[in-house]
Amino acid sequence: MKAKNYIKMEFPSRSANEGFARASVACFAAQLDPTLEELGDIKTAVSEAVTNCIVHAYPSTIGKISLRAQFTDDGLLEIVVKDSGCGIEDIERAREPLFTTGGEERSGMGFTIMESFMDKLKVRSIPGKGTTVTMVRRIVLRESR
């Protein structure tokens, strides 16, 4: 993927930063002139990915979250959310709807939501080293762009 434009950021895994990440990616993606529905989907997927880092990667400590977003001339938006937390023992199980390691207050729908709102979702994880979530969404180029 040859990026036309990109952003990189890093922030602590504090819950207040979920909204920051969500808004930052939305502002960045706005350059592609997405519809409100596309923008809402992107914001929700970013929110889920960052929340997973906050709740699951660093359950009892504050760690570092890295976020990178880039897009191409033809409207392909890629978002990568990475942590250096505890990692995921069983990725396939973690991607099952309703499975959670976050307690009763968690729905276990994070990966399912990301997958339904993005065109592609890839999860890589090494237990004890961290997790990388890569999400891709094609923004349909409208004639007005």
PDB file of C-alpha atoms in Angstrom:
ATOM      1  CA  MET A   1       0.000   0.000   0.000  1.00  0.00           C
ATOM      2  CA  LYS A   2       1.581   3.267  -1.117  1.00  0.00           C
ATOM      3  CA  ALA A   3       0.234   5.925   1.197  1.00  0.00           C
ATOM      4  CA  LYS A   4      -0.867   9.303  -0.048  1.00  0.00           C
ATOM      5  CA  ASN A   5      -1.008  10.588   3.521  1.00  0.00           C
ATOM      6  CA  TYR A   6      -0.536   9.137   6.999  1.00  0.00           C
ATOM      7  CA  ILE A   7      -0.537   9.869  10.729  1.00  0.00           C
ATOM      8  CA  LYS A   8       1.233   8.186  13.631  1.00  0.00           C
ATOM      9  CA  MET A   9       0.504   8.724  17.302  1.00  0.00           C
ATOM     10  CA  GLU A  10       1.231   7.170  20.647  1.00  0.00           C
ATOM     11  CA  PHE A  11      -0.640   7.591  23.911  1.00  0.00           C
ATOM     12  CA  PRO A  12      -1.087   5.955  27.332  1.00  0.00           C
ATOM     13  CA  SER A  13      -3.806   3.327  27.763  1.00  0.00           C
ATOM     14  CA  ARG A  14      -6.065   5.656  29.746  1.00  0.00           C
ATOM     15  CA  SER A  15      -9.778   5.499  29.009  1.00  0.00           C
ATOM     16  CA  ALA A  16      -9.866   9.250  28.290  1.00  0.00           C
ATOM     17  CA  ASN A  17      -7.617   8.648  25.269  1.00  0.00           C
ATOM     18  CA  GLU A  18     -10.162   6.415  23.519  1.00  0.00           C
ATOM     19  CA  GLY A  19     -12.145   9.502  22.500  1.00  0.00           C
ATOM     20  CA  PHE A  20      -8.960  11.267  21.431  1.00  0.00           C
ATOM     21  CA  ALA A  21      -7.984   8.362  19.164  1.00  0.00           C
ATOM     22  CA  ARG A  22     -11.480   8.107  17.740  1.00  0.00           C
ATOM     23  CA  ALA A  23     -11.695  11.834  16.957  1.00  0.00           C
ATOM     24  CA  SER A  24      -8.151  11.984  15.561  1.00  0.00           C
ATOM     25  CA  VAL A  25      -8.751   9.188  13.076  1.00  0.00           C
ATOM     26  CA  ALA A  26     -12.114  10.691  12.115  1.00  0.00           C
ATOM     27  CA  CYS A  27     -10.468  14.052  11.384  1.00  0.00           C
ATOM     28  CA  PHE A  28      -7.754  12.339   9.378  1.00  0.00           C
ATOM     29  CA  ALA A  29     -10.219  10.178   7.409  1.00  0.00           C
ATOM     30  CA  ALA A  30     -12.334  13.257   6.631  1.00  0.00           C
ATOM     31  CA  GLN A  31      -9.817  14.084   3.884  1.00  0.00           C
ATOM     32  CA  LEU A  32     -11.357  11.214   1.907  1.00  0.00           C
ATOM     33  CA  ASP A  33     -14.801  12.860   2.156  1.00  0.00           C
ATOM     34  CA  PRO A  34     -16.545   9.823   3.646  1.00  0.00           C
ATOM     35  CA  THR A  35     -20.274   9.671   4.161  1.00  0.00           C
ATOM     36  CA  LEU A  36     -21.514  10.114   7.726  1.00  0.00           C
ATOM     37  CA  GLU A  37     -22.186   6.362   7.840  1.00  0.00           C
ATOM     38  CA  GLU A  38     -18.635   5.533   6.715  1.00  0.00           C
ATOM     39  CA  LEU A  39     -17.211   7.971   9.248  1.00  0.00           C
ATOM     40  CA  GLY A  40     -19.354   6.520  12.018  1.00  0.00           C
ATOM     41  CA  ASP A  41     -18.210   2.998  11.159  1.00  0.00           C
ATOM     42  CA  ILE A  42     -14.549   4.049  11.246  1.00  0.00           C
ATOM     43  CA  LYS A  43     -14.956   5.827  14.576  1.00  0.00           C
ATOM     44  CA  THR A  44     -16.692   2.830  16.114  1.00  0.00           C
ATOM     45  CA  ALA A  45     -14.023   0.393  14.906  1.00  0.00           C
ATOM     46  CA  VAL A  46     -11.212   2.589  16.259  1.00  0.00           C
ATOM     47  CA  SER A  47     -13.050   2.947  19.551  1.00  0.00           C
ATOM     48  CA  GLU A  48     -13.347  -0.842  19.873  1.00  0.00           C
ATOM     49  CA  ALA A  49      -9.687  -1.459  19.003  1.00  0.00           C
ATOM     50  CA  VAL A  50      -8.393   1.139  21.466  1.00  0.00           C
ATOM     51  CA  THR A  51     -10.797   0.002  24.192  1.00  0.00           C
ATOM     52  CA  ASN A  52      -9.499  -3.559  23.768  1.00  0.00           C
ATOM     53  CA  CYS A  53      -5.986  -2.275  24.461  1.00  0.00           C
ATOM     54  CA  ILE A  54      -7.109  -0.356  27.529  1.00  0.00           C
ATOM     55  CA  VAL A  55      -9.224  -3.157  29.037  1.00  0.00           C
ATOM     56  CA  HIS A  56      -7.459  -6.334  27.922  1.00  0.00           C
ATOM     57  CA  ALA A  57      -3.836  -5.560  27.031  1.00  0.00           C
ATOM     58  CA  TYR A  58      -3.123  -3.602  30.191  1.00  0.00           C
ATOM     59  CA  PRO A  59      -5.721  -4.801  32.734  1.00  0.00           C
ATOM     60  CA  SER A  60      -3.858  -3.630  35.836  1.00  0.00           C
ATOM     61  CA  THR A  61      -1.374  -1.083  34.517  1.00  0.00           C
ATOM     62  CA  ILE A  62      -1.051   1.839  32.127  1.00  0.00           C
ATOM     63  CA  GLY A  63       0.804   0.941  28.951  1.00  0.00           C
ATOM     64  CA  LYS A  64       1.511   2.410  25.537  1.00  0.00           C
ATOM     65  CA  ILE A  65      -0.866   2.319  22.571  1.00  0.00           C
ATOM     66  CA  SER A  66       0.392   3.129  19.070  1.00  0.00           C
ATOM     67  CA  LEU A  67      -1.974   4.123  16.304  1.00  0.00           C
ATOM     68  CA  ARG A  68      -1.143   4.601  12.652  1.00  0.00           C
ATOM     69  CA  ALA A  69      -3.531   5.486   9.837  1.00  0.00           C
ATOM     70  CA  GLN A  70      -2.860   5.936   6.152  1.00  0.00           C
ATOM     71  CA  PHE A  71      -4.790   6.160   2.914  1.00  0.00           C
ATOM     72  CA  THR A  72      -4.119   5.765  -0.790  1.00  0.00           C
ATOM     73  CA  ASP A  73      -5.211   7.802  -3.803  1.00  0.00           C
ATOM     74  CA  ASP A  74      -7.992   5.332  -4.512  1.00  0.00           C
ATOM     75  CA  GLY A  75      -9.610   5.658  -1.067  1.00  0.00           C
ATOM     76  CA  LEU A  76      -8.169   2.688   0.815  1.00  0.00           C
ATOM     77  CA  LEU A  77      -7.900   3.586   4.516  1.00  0.00           C
ATOM     78  CA  GLU A  78      -5.729   1.422   6.768  1.00  0.00           C
ATOM     79  CA  ILE A  79      -5.718   1.786  10.556  1.00  0.00           C
ATOM     80  CA  VAL A  80      -3.269  -0.072  12.793  1.00  0.00           C
ATOM     81  CA  VAL A  81      -3.690  -0.163  16.578  1.00  0.00           C
ATOM     82  CA  LYS A  82      -0.847  -1.770  18.489  1.00  0.00           C
ATOM     83  CA  ASP A  83      -0.052  -2.451  22.132  1.00  0.00           C
ATOM     84  CA  SER A  84       2.799  -4.097  24.024  1.00  0.00           C
ATOM     85  CA  GLY A  85       0.525  -5.671  26.603  1.00  0.00           C
ATOM     86  CA  CYS A  86      -0.257  -9.212  27.691  1.00  0.00           C
ATOM     87  CA  GLY A  87      -1.189 -10.478  24.229  1.00  0.00           C
ATOM     88  CA  ILE A  88      -3.933 -12.912  23.259  1.00  0.00           C
ATOM     89  CA  GLU A  89      -3.528 -16.626  23.977  1.00  0.00           C
ATOM     90  CA  ASP A  90      -6.140 -17.817  21.451  1.00  0.00           C
ATOM     91  CA  ILE A  91      -6.981 -15.303  18.714  1.00  0.00           C
ATOM     92  CA  GLU A  92      -9.687 -17.459  17.134  1.00  0.00           C
ATOM     93  CA  ARG A  93     -11.509 -17.791  20.449  1.00  0.00           C
ATOM     94  CA  ALA A  94     -11.076 -14.088  21.211  1.00  0.00           C
ATOM     95  CA  ARG A  95     -12.743 -13.268  17.877  1.00  0.00           C
ATOM     96  CA  GLU A  96     -15.824 -15.323  18.754  1.00  0.00           C
ATOM     97  CA  PRO A  97     -18.884 -13.172  19.531  1.00  0.00           C
ATOM     98  CA  LEU A  98     -19.585 -12.833  23.271  1.00  0.00           C
ATOM     99  CA  PHE A  99     -16.190 -14.181  24.372  1.00  0.00           C
ATOM    100  CA  THR A 100     -14.422 -11.833  26.791  1.00  0.00           C
ATOM    101  CA  THR A 101     -11.673 -11.850  29.378  1.00  0.00           C
ATOM    102  CA  GLY A 102     -12.851  -8.500  30.727  1.00  0.00           C
ATOM    103  CA  GLY A 103     -15.503  -9.582  33.214  1.00  0.00           C
ATOM    104  CA  GLU A 104     -19.283  -9.361  33.272  1.00  0.00           C
ATOM    105  CA  GLU A 105     -19.390  -5.692  32.274  1.00  0.00           C
ATOM    106  CA  ARG A 106     -17.761  -6.439  28.877  1.00  0.00           C
ATOM    107  CA  SER A 107     -19.900  -7.616  25.939  1.00  0.00           C
ATOM    108  CA  GLY A 108     -17.264  -9.639  24.102  1.00  0.00           C
ATOM    109  CA  MET A 109     -18.277  -8.047  20.803  1.00  0.00           C
ATOM    110  CA  GLY A 110     -15.223  -5.856  20.076  1.00  0.00           C
ATOM    111  CA  PHE A 111     -13.680  -7.908  17.256  1.00  0.00           C
ATOM    112  CA  THR A 112     -17.110  -8.706  15.830  1.00  0.00           C
ATOM    113  CA  ILE A 113     -17.953  -4.995  15.673  1.00  0.00           C
ATOM    114  CA  MET A 114     -14.593  -4.115  14.099  1.00  0.00           C
ATOM    115  CA  GLU A 115     -15.036  -6.844  11.513  1.00  0.00           C
ATOM    116  CA  SER A 116     -18.578  -5.782  10.640  1.00  0.00           C
ATOM    117  CA  PHE A 117     -17.683  -2.101  10.182  1.00  0.00           C
ATOM    118  CA  MET A 118     -14.442  -2.549   8.270  1.00  0.00           C
ATOM    119  CA  ASP A 119     -13.732  -4.368   4.998  1.00  0.00           C
ATOM    120  CA  LYS A 120     -10.800  -6.286   6.431  1.00  0.00           C
ATOM    121  CA  LEU A 121      -9.614  -7.098   9.963  1.00  0.00           C
ATOM    122  CA  LYS A 122      -6.328  -8.775  10.821  1.00  0.00           C
ATOM    123  CA  VAL A 123      -5.269  -9.616  14.390  1.00  0.00           C
ATOM    124  CA  ARG A 124      -1.728 -10.643  15.280  1.00  0.00           C
ATOM    125  CA  SER A 125      -0.687 -11.315  18.835  1.00  0.00           C
ATOM    126  CA  ILE A 126       2.158 -12.823  20.819  1.00  0.00           C
ATOM    127  CA  PRO A 127       1.332 -13.718  24.417  1.00  0.00           C
ATOM    128  CA  GLY A 128       3.398 -11.556  26.757  1.00  0.00           C
ATOM    129  CA  LYS A 129       4.474  -9.212  23.945  1.00  0.00           C
ATOM    130  CA  GLY A 130       1.357  -7.517  22.618  1.00  0.00           C
ATOM    131  CA  THR A 131      -1.261  -7.332  19.902  1.00  0.00           C
ATOM    132  CA  THR A 132      -1.563  -5.572  16.550  1.00  0.00           C
ATOM    133  CA  VAL A 133      -4.961  -4.993  14.960  1.00  0.00           C
ATOM    134  CA  THR A 134      -5.017  -3.895  11.319  1.00  0.00           C
ATOM    135  CA  MET A 135      -8.285  -2.629   9.863  1.00  0.00           C
ATOM    136  CA  VAL A 136      -8.917  -1.631   6.261  1.00  0.00           C
ATOM    137  CA  ARG A 137     -11.899   0.239   4.836  1.00  0.00           C
ATOM    138  CA  ARG A 138     -12.408   1.411   1.274  1.00  0.00           C
ATOM    139  CA  ILE A 139     -14.027   4.822   1.117  1.00  0.00           C
ATOM    140  CA  VAL A 140     -16.097   4.988  -2.038  1.00  0.00           C
ATOM    141  CA  LEU A 141     -14.899   7.956  -4.034  1.00  0.00           C
ATOM    142  CA  ARG A 142     -17.839  10.138  -4.966  1.00  0.00           C
ATOM    143  CA  GLU A 143     -17.940  12.274  -8.073  1.00  0.00           C
ATOM    144  CA  SER A 144     -17.978  15.445  -5.940  1.00  0.00           C
ATOM    145  CA  ARG A 145     -14.498  14.633  -4.637  1.00  0.00           C
TER     146      ARG A 145
END
